[in-house]
PDB file of C-alpha atoms in Angstrom:
ATOM      1  CA  UNK A   1       0.000   0.000   0.000  1.00  0.00           C
ATOM      2  CA  UNK A   2       1.112   3.560  -0.467  1.00  0.00           C
ATOM      3  CA  UNK A   3       2.076   5.648   2.396  1.00  0.00           C
ATOM      4  CA  UNK A   4      -0.744   8.163   1.820  1.00  0.00           C
ATOM      5  CA  UNK A   5      -4.430   7.493   2.385  1.00  0.00           C
ATOM      6  CA  UNK A   6      -7.273   8.197   0.018  1.00  0.00           C
ATOM      7  CA  UNK A   7      -8.499  11.761   0.410  1.00  0.00           C
ATOM      8  CA  UNK A   8      -5.446  12.875   2.378  1.00  0.00           C
ATOM      9  CA  UNK A   9      -3.227  15.661   0.976  1.00  0.00           C
ATOM     10  CA  UNK A  10       0.116  14.641  -0.402  1.00  0.00           C
ATOM     11  CA  UNK A  11       3.275  15.740   1.268  1.00  0.00           C
ATOM     12  CA  UNK A  12       5.776  17.959  -0.637  1.00  0.00           C
ATOM     13  CA  UNK A  13       8.137  15.092  -1.520  1.00  0.00           C
ATOM     14  CA  UNK A  14       5.382  13.144  -3.263  1.00  0.00           C
ATOM     15  CA  UNK A  15       4.286  16.265  -5.150  1.00  0.00           C
ATOM     16  CA  UNK A  16       7.811  16.757  -6.523  1.00  0.00           C
ATOM     17  CA  UNK A  17       7.820  13.187  -7.852  1.00  0.00           C
ATOM     18  CA  UNK A  18       4.566  13.752  -9.676  1.00  0.00           C
ATOM     19  CA  UNK A  19       5.796  16.938 -11.501  1.00  0.00           C
ATOM     20  CA  UNK A  20       6.392  16.635 -15.249  1.00  0.00           C
ATOM     21  CA  UNK A  21      10.097  16.711 -16.048  1.00  0.00           C
ATOM     22  CA  UNK A  22      11.315  19.828 -17.929  1.00  0.00           C
ATOM     23  CA  UNK A  23      12.486  19.581 -21.584  1.00  0.00           C
ATOM     24  CA  UNK A  24      16.218  18.919 -21.811  1.00  0.00           C
ATOM     25  CA  UNK A  25      18.685  20.194 -24.465  1.00  0.00           C
ATOM     26  CA  UNK A  26      18.607  23.277 -26.757  1.00  0.00           C
ATOM     27  CA  UNK A  27      15.570  24.340 -28.697  1.00  0.00           C
ATOM     28  CA  UNK A  28      15.270  22.638 -32.074  1.00  0.00           C
ATOM     29  CA  UNK A  29      16.343  24.938 -34.953  1.00  0.00           C
ATOM     30  CA  UNK A  30      13.699  26.448 -37.185  1.00  0.00           C
ATOM     31  CA  UNK A  31      14.256  25.213 -40.781  1.00  0.00           C
ATOM     32  CA  UNK A  32      12.653  28.346 -42.237  1.00  0.00           C
ATOM     33  CA  UNK A  33      15.012  30.658 -40.329  1.00  0.00           C
ATOM     34  CA  UNK A  34      18.071  28.754 -41.578  1.00  0.00           C
ATOM     35  CA  UNK A  35      16.807  29.040 -45.159  1.00  0.00           C
ATOM     36  CA  UNK A  36      16.422  32.823 -44.826  1.00  0.00           C
ATOM     37  CA  UNK A  37      19.964  33.238 -43.516  1.00  0.00           C
ATOM     38  CA  UNK A  38      21.388  31.263 -46.435  1.00  0.00           C
ATOM     39  CA  UNK A  39      19.331  33.319 -48.858  1.00  0.00           C
ATOM     40  CA  UNK A  40      20.762  36.584 -47.459  1.00  0.00           C
ATOM     41  CA  UNK A  41      24.315  35.296 -47.873  1.00  0.00           C
ATOM     42  CA  UNK A  42      23.646  34.331 -51.493  1.00  0.00           C
ATOM     43  CA  UNK A  43      22.150  37.748 -52.197  1.00  0.00           C
ATOM     44  CA  UNK A  44      25.241  39.497 -50.805  1.00  0.00           C
ATOM     45  CA  UNK A  45      27.523  37.349 -52.972  1.00  0.00           C
ATOM     46  CA  UNK A  46      25.434  38.159 -56.073  1.00  0.00           C
ATOM     47  CA  UNK A  47      25.608  41.902 -55.344  1.00  0.00           C
ATOM     48  CA  UNK A  48      29.405  41.821 -55.112  1.00  0.00           C
ATOM     49  CA  UNK A  49      29.630  39.817 -58.319  1.00  0.00           C
ATOM     50  CA  UNK A  50      27.342  42.218 -60.166  1.00  0.00           C
ATOM     51  CA  UNK A  51      29.418  45.175 -58.973  1.00  0.00           C
ATOM     52  CA  UNK A  52      32.642  43.596 -60.229  1.00  0.00           C
ATOM     53  CA  UNK A  53      31.097  42.645 -63.575  1.00  0.00           C
ATOM     54  CA  UNK A  54      29.422  46.016 -64.184  1.00  0.00           C
ATOM     55  CA  UNK A  55      32.108  46.959 -66.727  1.00  0.00           C
ATOM     56  CA  UNK A  56      30.972  44.088 -68.950  1.00  0.00           C
ATOM     57  CA  UNK A  57      27.380  45.308 -69.153  1.00  0.00           C
ATOM     58  CA  UNK A  58      26.026  47.031 -72.265  1.00  0.00           C
ATOM     59  CA  UNK A  59      26.466  50.776 -71.939  1.00  0.00           C
ATOM     60  CA  UNK A  60      29.264  50.550 -69.363  1.00  0.00           C
ATOM     61  CA  UNK A  61      32.329  52.717 -69.977  1.00  0.00           C
ATOM     62  CA  UNK A  62      35.143  50.803 -71.596  1.00  0.00           C
ATOM     63  CA  UNK A  63      38.735  51.881 -72.172  1.00  0.00           C
ATOM     64  CA  UNK A  64      39.229  53.971 -75.310  1.00  0.00           C
ATOM     65  CA  UNK A  65      40.914  51.842 -77.985  1.00  0.00           C
ATOM     66  CA  UNK A  66      44.409  52.953 -78.896  1.00  0.00           C
ATOM     67  CA  UNK A  67      44.947  54.040 -82.489  1.00  0.00           C
ATOM     68  CA  UNK A  68      47.539  52.049 -84.376  1.00  0.00           C
ATOM     69  CA  UNK A  69      50.808  53.955 -84.931  1.00  0.00           C
ATOM     70  CA  UNK A  70      51.149  55.473 -88.403  1.00  0.00           C
ATOM     71  CA  UNK A  71      54.623  55.823 -89.848  1.00  0.00           C
ATOM     72  CA  UNK A  72      55.951  59.176 -91.114  1.00  0.00           C
ATOM     73  CA  UNK A  73      56.048  57.812 -94.673  1.00  0.00           C
ATOM     74  CA  UNK A  74      52.346  56.893 -94.474  1.00  0.00           C
ATOM     75  CA  UNK A  75      51.519  60.338 -93.128  1.00  0.00           C
ATOM     76  CA  UNK A  76      53.521  62.006 -95.902  1.00  0.00           C
ATOM     77  CA  UNK A  77      51.785  59.957 -98.595  1.00  0.00           C
ATOM     78  CA  UNK A  78      48.402  60.866 -97.121  1.00  0.00           C
ATOM     79  CA  UNK A  79      49.302  64.560 -97.006  1.00  0.00           C
ATOM     80  CA  UNK A  80      50.638  64.646-100.574  1.00  0.00           C
ATOM     81  CA  UNK A  81      47.586  62.774-101.868  1.00  0.00           C
ATOM     82  CA  UNK A  82      45.376  65.414-100.257  1.00  0.00           C
ATOM     83  CA  UNK A  83      47.516  68.207-101.695  1.00  0.00           C
ATOM     84  CA  UNK A  84      47.427  66.884-105.251  1.00  0.00           C
ATOM     85  CA  UNK A  85      43.741  65.999-105.110  1.00  0.00           C
ATOM     86  CA  UNK A  86      42.665  69.383-103.728  1.00  0.00           C
ATOM     87  CA  UNK A  87      44.726  71.329-106.274  1.00  0.00           C
ATOM     88  CA  UNK A  88      44.267  69.042-109.298  1.00  0.00           C
ATOM     89  CA  UNK A  89      47.990  68.751-109.873  1.00  0.00           C
ATOM     90  CA  UNK A  90      50.748  66.189-110.035  1.00  0.00           C
ATOM     91  CA  UNK A  91      54.033  66.756-108.248  1.00  0.00           C
ATOM     92  CA  UNK A  92      57.144  66.607-110.416  1.00  0.00           C
ATOM     93  CA  UNK A  93      59.638  63.829-109.855  1.00  0.00           C
ATOM     94  CA  UNK A  94      62.103  66.411-108.516  1.00  0.00           C
ATOM     95  CA  UNK A  95      59.589  67.581-105.889  1.00  0.00           C
ATOM     96  CA  UNK A  96      58.619  64.033-104.984  1.00  0.00           C
ATOM     97  CA  UNK A  97      62.249  63.102-104.409  1.00  0.00           C
ATOM     98  CA  UNK A  98      62.769  66.162-102.196  1.00  0.00           C
ATOM     99  CA  UNK A  99      59.726  65.438-100.029  1.00  0.00           C
ATOM    100  CA  UNK A 100      60.882  62.549 -97.861  1.00  0.00           C
ATOM    101  CA  UNK A 101      59.551  61.244 -94.562  1.00  0.00           C
ATOM    102  CA  UNK A 102      61.960  63.641 -92.847  1.00  0.00           C
ATOM    103  CA  UNK A 103      59.421  66.343 -93.693  1.00  0.00           C
ATOM    104  CA  UNK A 104      57.015  64.791 -91.175  1.00  0.00           C
ATOM    105  CA  UNK A 105      57.499  65.124 -87.438  1.00  0.00           C
ATOM    106  CA  UNK A 106      57.523  61.630 -85.944  1.00  0.00           C
ATOM    107  CA  UNK A 107      55.474  61.947 -82.753  1.00  0.00           C
ATOM    108  CA  UNK A 108      56.107  59.897 -79.636  1.00  0.00           C
ATOM    109  CA  UNK A 109      53.937  56.776 -79.811  1.00  0.00           C
ATOM    110  CA  UNK A 110      53.832  56.593 -76.025  1.00  0.00           C
ATOM    111  CA  UNK A 111      51.468  59.591 -75.831  1.00  0.00           C
ATOM    112  CA  UNK A 112      47.900  59.901 -77.057  1.00  0.00           C
ATOM    113  CA  UNK A 113      47.329  62.596 -79.652  1.00  0.00           C
ATOM    114  CA  UNK A 114      45.115  64.753 -77.449  1.00  0.00           C
ATOM    115  CA  UNK A 115      45.272  68.533 -77.079  1.00  0.00           C
ATOM    116  CA  UNK A 116      46.549  68.119 -73.523  1.00  0.00           C
ATOM    117  CA  UNK A 117      49.597  66.116 -74.700  1.00  0.00           C
ATOM    118  CA  UNK A 118      50.737  68.412 -77.524  1.00  0.00           C
ATOM    119  CA  UNK A 119      53.070  70.311 -75.188  1.00  0.00           C
ATOM    120  CA  UNK A 120      54.977  67.128 -74.307  1.00  0.00           C
ATOM    121  CA  UNK A 121      55.168  66.159 -77.976  1.00  0.00           C
ATOM    122  CA  UNK A 122      56.555  69.562 -78.975  1.00  0.00           C
ATOM    123  CA  UNK A 123      59.093  69.567 -76.141  1.00  0.00           C
ATOM    124  CA  UNK A 124      60.315  66.153 -77.260  1.00  0.00           C
ATOM    125  CA  UNK A 125      60.657  67.418 -80.846  1.00  0.00           C
ATOM    126  CA  UNK A 126      63.035  70.241 -79.829  1.00  0.00           C
ATOM    127  CA  UNK A 127      65.073  68.070 -77.491  1.00  0.00           C
ATOM    128  CA  UNK A 128      67.357  69.739 -74.905  1.00  0.00           C
ATOM    129  CA  UNK A 129      66.810  73.214 -76.406  1.00  0.00           C
ATOM    130  CA  UNK A 130      63.020  73.172 -75.898  1.00  0.00           C
ATOM    131  CA  UNK A 131      63.024  75.714 -73.055  1.00  0.00           C
ATOM    132  CA  UNK A 132      65.169  78.209 -74.940  1.00  0.00           C
ATOM    133  CA  UNK A 133      63.080  77.878 -78.120  1.00  0.00           C
ATOM    134  CA  UNK A 134      59.578  77.628 -76.641  1.00  0.00           C
ATOM    135  CA  UNK A 135      59.635  79.502 -73.319  1.00  0.00           C
ATOM    136  CA  UNK A 136      62.094  82.407 -73.478  1.00  0.00           C
ATOM    137  CA  UNK A 137      60.431  85.783 -73.947  1.00  0.00           C
ATOM    138  CA  UNK A 138      63.298  88.078 -74.911  1.00  0.00           C
ATOM    139  CA  UNK A 139      64.110  89.131 -78.465  1.00  0.00           C
ATOM    140  CA  UNK A 140      67.634  88.443 -79.681  1.00  0.00           C
ATOM    141  CA  UNK A 141      68.851  90.858 -82.337  1.00  0.00           C
ATOM    142  CA  UNK A 142      70.028  89.105 -85.466  1.00  0.00           C
ATOM    143  CA  UNK A 143      68.813  85.746 -84.200  1.00  0.00           C
ATOM    144  CA  UNK A 144      65.179  85.984 -83.097  1.00  0.00           C
ATOM    145  CA  UNK A 145      63.033  88.614 -84.795  1.00  0.00           C
ATOM    146  CA  UNK A 146      59.586  89.693 -83.566  1.00  0.00           C
ATOM    147  CA  UNK A 147      56.515  87.889 -84.868  1.00  0.00           C
ATOM    148  CA  UNK A 148      58.412  84.747 -85.930  1.00  0.00           C
ATOM    149  CA  UNK A 149      57.035  81.654 -84.167  1.00  0.00           C
ATOM    150  CA  UNK A 150      58.878  78.369 -83.938  1.00  0.00           C
ATOM    151  CA  UNK A 151      55.603  76.430 -83.831  1.00  0.00           C
ATOM    152  CA  UNK A 152      52.484  77.279 -85.828  1.00  0.00           C
ATOM    153  CA  UNK A 153      49.218  75.400 -85.224  1.00  0.00           C
ATOM    154  CA  UNK A 154      46.571  75.509 -87.949  1.00  0.00           C
ATOM    155  CA  UNK A 155      42.984  74.501 -87.197  1.00  0.00           C
ATOM    156  CA  UNK A 156      39.655  74.721 -88.995  1.00  0.00           C
ATOM    157  CA  UNK A 157      38.065  76.933 -86.321  1.00  0.00           C
ATOM    158  CA  UNK A 158      38.888  79.520 -83.673  1.00  0.00           C
ATOM    159  CA  UNK A 159      37.502  77.255 -80.948  1.00  0.00           C
ATOM    160  CA  UNK A 160      39.944  74.476 -81.831  1.00  0.00           C
ATOM    161  CA  UNK A 161      42.792  76.997 -81.920  1.00  0.00           C
ATOM    162  CA  UNK A 162      41.925  78.086 -78.393  1.00  0.00           C
ATOM    163  CA  UNK A 163      41.798  74.476 -77.209  1.00  0.00           C
ATOM    164  CA  UNK A 164      45.374  73.968 -78.375  1.00  0.00           C
ATOM    165  CA  UNK A 165      46.539  77.150 -76.678  1.00  0.00           C
ATOM    166  CA  UNK A 166      44.955  76.052 -73.400  1.00  0.00           C
ATOM    167  CA  UNK A 167      46.838  72.763 -73.665  1.00  0.00           C
ATOM    168  CA  UNK A 168      50.102  74.669 -74.217  1.00  0.00           C
ATOM    169  CA  UNK A 169      49.760  77.092 -71.276  1.00  0.00           C
ATOM    170  CA  UNK A 170      52.688  75.578 -69.324  1.00  0.00           C
ATOM    171  CA  UNK A 171      54.966  76.622 -72.209  1.00  0.00           C
ATOM    172  CA  UNK A 172      53.546  80.121 -72.769  1.00  0.00           C
ATOM    173  CA  UNK A 173      53.722  81.737 -69.313  1.00  0.00           C
ATOM    174  CA  UNK A 174      56.808  83.862 -70.066  1.00  0.00           C
ATOM    175  CA  UNK A 175      56.132  84.343 -73.764  1.00  0.00           C
ATOM    176  CA  UNK A 176      52.395  84.480 -74.573  1.00  0.00           C
ATOM    177  CA  UNK A 177      51.152  82.598 -77.611  1.00  0.00           C
ATOM    178  CA  UNK A 178      49.650  84.514 -80.536  1.00  0.00           C
ATOM    179  CA  UNK A 179      45.990  83.993 -81.432  1.00  0.00           C
ATOM    180  CA  UNK A 180      45.734  84.183 -85.196  1.00  0.00           C
ATOM    181  CA  UNK A 181      42.036  83.897 -86.042  1.00  0.00           C
ATOM    182  CA  UNK A 182      39.345  86.401 -86.983  1.00  0.00           C
ATOM    183  CA  UNK A 183      36.703  85.663 -84.336  1.00  0.00           C
ATOM    184  CA  UNK A 184      36.672  88.639 -81.895  1.00  0.00           C
ATOM    185  CA  UNK A 185      40.197  89.536 -83.023  1.00  0.00           C
ATOM    186  CA  UNK A 186      41.117  92.583 -85.128  1.00  0.00           C
ATOM    187  CA  UNK A 187      44.010  92.486 -87.568  1.00  0.00           C
ATOM    188  CA  UNK A 188      45.526  95.650 -86.093  1.00  0.00           C
ATOM    189  CA  UNK A 189      45.555  94.136 -82.600  1.00  0.00           C
ATOM    190  CA  UNK A 190      47.257  91.007 -83.914  1.00  0.00           C
ATOM    191  CA  UNK A 191      49.840  93.088 -85.781  1.00  0.00           C
ATOM    192  CA  UNK A 192      50.675  94.823 -82.467  1.00  0.00           C
ATOM    193  CA  UNK A 193      51.076  91.477 -80.698  1.00  0.00           C
ATOM    194  CA  UNK A 194      53.382  90.239 -83.443  1.00  0.00           C
ATOM    195  CA  UNK A 195      55.785  93.120 -82.794  1.00  0.00           C
ATOM    196  CA  UNK A 196      56.980  91.114 -79.800  1.00  0.00           C
ATOM    197  CA  UNK A 197      58.694  87.761 -79.553  1.00  0.00           C
ATOM    198  CA  UNK A 198      56.364  84.899 -80.406  1.00  0.00           C
ATOM    199  CA  UNK A 199      57.339  81.268 -79.926  1.00  0.00           C
ATOM    200  CA  UNK A 200      53.968  79.590 -80.455  1.00  0.00           C
ATOM    201  CA  UNK A 201      51.027  80.738 -82.576  1.00  0.00           C
ATOM    202  CA  UNK A 202      47.670  79.142 -83.299  1.00  0.00           C
ATOM    203  CA  UNK A 203      45.015  80.150 -85.784  1.00  0.00           C
ATOM    204  CA  UNK A 204      42.987  79.558 -88.922  1.00  0.00           C
ATOM    205  CA  UNK A 205      44.273  79.545 -92.519  1.00  0.00           C
ATOM    206  CA  UNK A 206      42.648  82.764 -93.732  1.00  0.00           C
ATOM    207  CA  UNK A 207      43.891  85.020 -90.931  1.00  0.00           C
ATOM    208  CA  UNK A 208      47.350  83.425 -90.889  1.00  0.00           C
ATOM    209  CA  UNK A 209      47.770  84.142 -94.605  1.00  0.00           C
ATOM    210  CA  UNK A 210      46.557  87.705 -94.201  1.00  0.00           C
ATOM    211  CA  UNK A 211      49.097  88.401 -91.443  1.00  0.00           C
ATOM    212  CA  UNK A 212      51.886  86.917 -93.569  1.00  0.00           C
ATOM    213  CA  UNK A 213      50.751  89.023 -96.530  1.00  0.00           C
ATOM    214  CA  UNK A 214      51.032  92.250 -94.492  1.00  0.00           C
ATOM    215  CA  UNK A 215      54.453  91.082 -93.219  1.00  0.00           C
ATOM    216  CA  UNK A 216      53.355  91.024 -89.592  1.00  0.00           C
ATOM    217  CA  UNK A 217      53.839  87.254 -89.231  1.00  0.00           C
ATOM    218  CA  UNK A 218      57.288  85.971 -90.163  1.00  0.00           C
ATOM    219  CA  UNK A 219      58.450  82.455 -91.000  1.00  0.00           C
ATOM    220  CA  UNK A 220      62.216  82.652 -90.438  1.00  0.00           C
ATOM    221  CA  UNK A 221      62.099  80.520 -87.234  1.00  0.00           C
ATOM    222  CA  UNK A 222      59.243  78.247 -88.272  1.00  0.00           C
ATOM    223  CA  UNK A 223      60.309  74.685 -87.479  1.00  0.00           C
ATOM    224  CA  UNK A 224      57.013  72.849 -86.993  1.00  0.00           C
ATOM    225  CA  UNK A 225      53.572  73.323 -88.531  1.00  0.00           C
ATOM    226  CA  UNK A 226      50.949  71.413 -86.552  1.00  0.00           C
ATOM    227  CA  UNK A 227      47.938  70.529 -88.708  1.00  0.00           C
ATOM    228  CA  UNK A 228      44.838  69.788 -86.667  1.00  0.00           C
ATOM    229  CA  UNK A 229      43.235  66.583 -87.997  1.00  0.00           C
ATOM    230  CA  UNK A 230      40.221  66.883 -85.677  1.00  0.00           C
ATOM    231  CA  UNK A 231      36.874  65.970 -87.267  1.00  0.00           C
ATOM    232  CA  UNK A 232      33.801  67.933 -86.159  1.00  0.00           C
ATOM    233  CA  UNK A 233      30.308  66.546 -85.482  1.00  0.00           C
ATOM    234  CA  UNK A 234      29.441  66.853 -89.176  1.00  0.00           C
ATOM    235  CA  UNK A 235      32.507  64.870 -90.227  1.00  0.00           C
ATOM    236  CA  UNK A 236      34.503  67.829 -91.576  1.00  0.00           C
ATOM    237  CA  UNK A 237      38.172  68.563 -90.929  1.00  0.00           C
ATOM    238  CA  UNK A 238      40.828  71.046 -92.007  1.00  0.00           C
ATOM    239  CA  UNK A 239      41.223  69.107 -95.274  1.00  0.00           C
ATOM    240  CA  UNK A 240      37.520  68.672 -96.044  1.00  0.00           C
ATOM    241  CA  UNK A 241      35.592  71.688 -94.707  1.00  0.00           C
ATOM    242  CA  UNK A 242      34.555  73.809 -97.720  1.00  0.00           C
ATOM    243  CA  UNK A 243      36.258  77.215 -98.011  1.00  0.00           C
ATOM    244  CA  UNK A 244      38.600  76.470 -95.080  1.00  0.00           C
ATOM    245  CA  UNK A 245      40.100  73.660 -97.158  1.00  0.00           C
ATOM    246  CA  UNK A 246      40.691  76.017-100.083  1.00  0.00           C
ATOM    247  CA  UNK A 247      42.157  78.683 -97.794  1.00  0.00           C
ATOM    248  CA  UNK A 248      44.527  76.190 -96.242  1.00  0.00           C
ATOM    249  CA  UNK A 249      45.929  74.880 -99.511  1.00  0.00           C
ATOM    250  CA  UNK A 250      46.287  78.439-100.814  1.00  0.00           C
ATOM    251  CA  UNK A 251      48.310  79.245 -97.678  1.00  0.00           C
ATOM    252  CA  UNK A 252      50.370  76.081 -98.020  1.00  0.00           C
ATOM    253  CA  UNK A 253      51.218  76.573-101.707  1.00  0.00           C
ATOM    254  CA  UNK A 254      52.270  80.199-101.227  1.00  0.00           C
ATOM    255  CA  UNK A 255      54.266  79.979 -98.014  1.00  0.00           C
ATOM    256  CA  UNK A 256      54.924  76.451 -96.736  1.00  0.00           C
ATOM    257  CA  UNK A 257      55.507  74.102 -99.668  1.00  0.00           C
ATOM    258  CA  UNK A 258      58.900  75.571-100.540  1.00  0.00           C
ATOM    259  CA  UNK A 259      60.013  75.381 -96.904  1.00  0.00           C
ATOM    260  CA  UNK A 260      59.219  71.654 -96.859  1.00  0.00           C
ATOM    261  CA  UNK A 261      61.154  71.126-100.084  1.00  0.00           C
ATOM    262  CA  UNK A 262      64.176  72.895 -98.595  1.00  0.00           C
ATOM    263  CA  UNK A 263      63.950  70.955 -95.330  1.00  0.00           C
ATOM    264  CA  UNK A 264      63.466  74.108 -93.223  1.00  0.00           C
ATOM    265  CA  UNK A 265      60.095  73.085 -91.761  1.00  0.00           C
ATOM    266  CA  UNK A 266      58.356  69.881 -90.720  1.00  0.00           C
ATOM    267  CA  UNK A 267      54.636  69.196 -90.714  1.00  0.00           C
ATOM    268  CA  UNK A 268      52.872  67.406 -87.890  1.00  0.00           C
ATOM    269  CA  UNK A 269      49.527  65.730 -88.615  1.00  0.00           C
ATOM    270  CA  UNK A 270      48.040  65.830 -85.130  1.00  0.00           C
ATOM    271  CA  UNK A 271      45.057  63.574 -84.513  1.00  0.00           C
ATOM    272  CA  UNK A 272      43.434  60.542 -86.112  1.00  0.00           C
ATOM    273  CA  UNK A 273      44.359  60.181 -89.781  1.00  0.00           C
ATOM    274  CA  UNK A 274      42.120  58.137 -92.121  1.00  0.00           C
ATOM    275  CA  UNK A 275      44.925  55.923 -93.425  1.00  0.00           C
ATOM    276  CA  UNK A 276      44.026  52.691 -95.213  1.00  0.00           C
ATOM    277  CA  UNK A 277      41.514  51.565 -97.799  1.00  0.00           C
ATOM    278  CA  UNK A 278      38.402  52.596 -95.875  1.00  0.00           C
ATOM    279  CA  UNK A 279      39.903  55.937 -94.871  1.00  0.00           C
ATOM    280  CA  UNK A 280      40.928  56.779 -98.435  1.00  0.00           C
ATOM    281  CA  UNK A 281      37.506  55.908 -99.818  1.00  0.00           C
ATOM    282  CA  UNK A 282      35.795  58.083 -97.235  1.00  0.00           C
ATOM    283  CA  UNK A 283      38.187  60.960 -97.864  1.00  0.00           C
ATOM    284  CA  UNK A 284      37.773  60.748-101.639  1.00  0.00           C
ATOM    285  CA  UNK A 285      34.000  60.719-101.218  1.00  0.00           C
ATOM    286  CA  UNK A 286      34.105  63.907 -99.148  1.00  0.00           C
ATOM    287  CA  UNK A 287      36.318  65.625-101.728  1.00  0.00           C
ATOM    288  CA  UNK A 288      34.033  64.661-104.620  1.00  0.00           C
ATOM    289  CA  UNK A 289      30.967  66.019-102.830  1.00  0.00           C
ATOM    290  CA  UNK A 290      32.408  69.538-102.509  1.00  0.00           C
TER     291      UNK A 290
END
């Protein structure tokens, strides 16, 4: 028999025995919660992957392709083809033999042909004497006459001329560059500027020729003629823009061609040149349409 009687209250020890034992061990994991945590981790991994691969998406910025180097002989052939085509003439064998690749300034292939790099290219062309030739501001009697630049940049527009001058500012602090274009510039003001030493000048064909005609702009020091090959939004350049093209070749025939033949001056085709079969076809098409 049990120690307690029917109807009698149980003592505390017996009550403890009758209590339901508590649950042992940790609470069982919730499968749904574990799934959510894994999902968050996967989402974070996908975000990082998408961020790293964003450059491969359509519309993402990609590095600008480098233009293939063009040899001086290729540049010379291109230039002479343009010259003969624009003027409907054929160079004599004597002229052809005199115009070698030495007439073309061979630019450093390690630098992009952007306005901002022209200063470095020009410095490299003059070698150790670049500072004396390009930066000094004092006239030297019998050696450096006023209004005679060492570098002349020819562009199709005043805006492009100004862009080049901004890129050359580090070289023109002591000796300001001459702006040789007609937009907002009077001939008389330019004549006054050319009474001083000028190392670098930039302008358009028509105004440059006019200043040479009035003997304000001299060519005795001219070593490099930079020809801007930039193409505008309509596809025109110095060699293809109507009227400007004619003005340029008129300037070249009268004042620069003989200097190239004598080896006194080099030309520099600065910018992308349409060399090759496709480029020649496109160029010939533009010429025929004018």
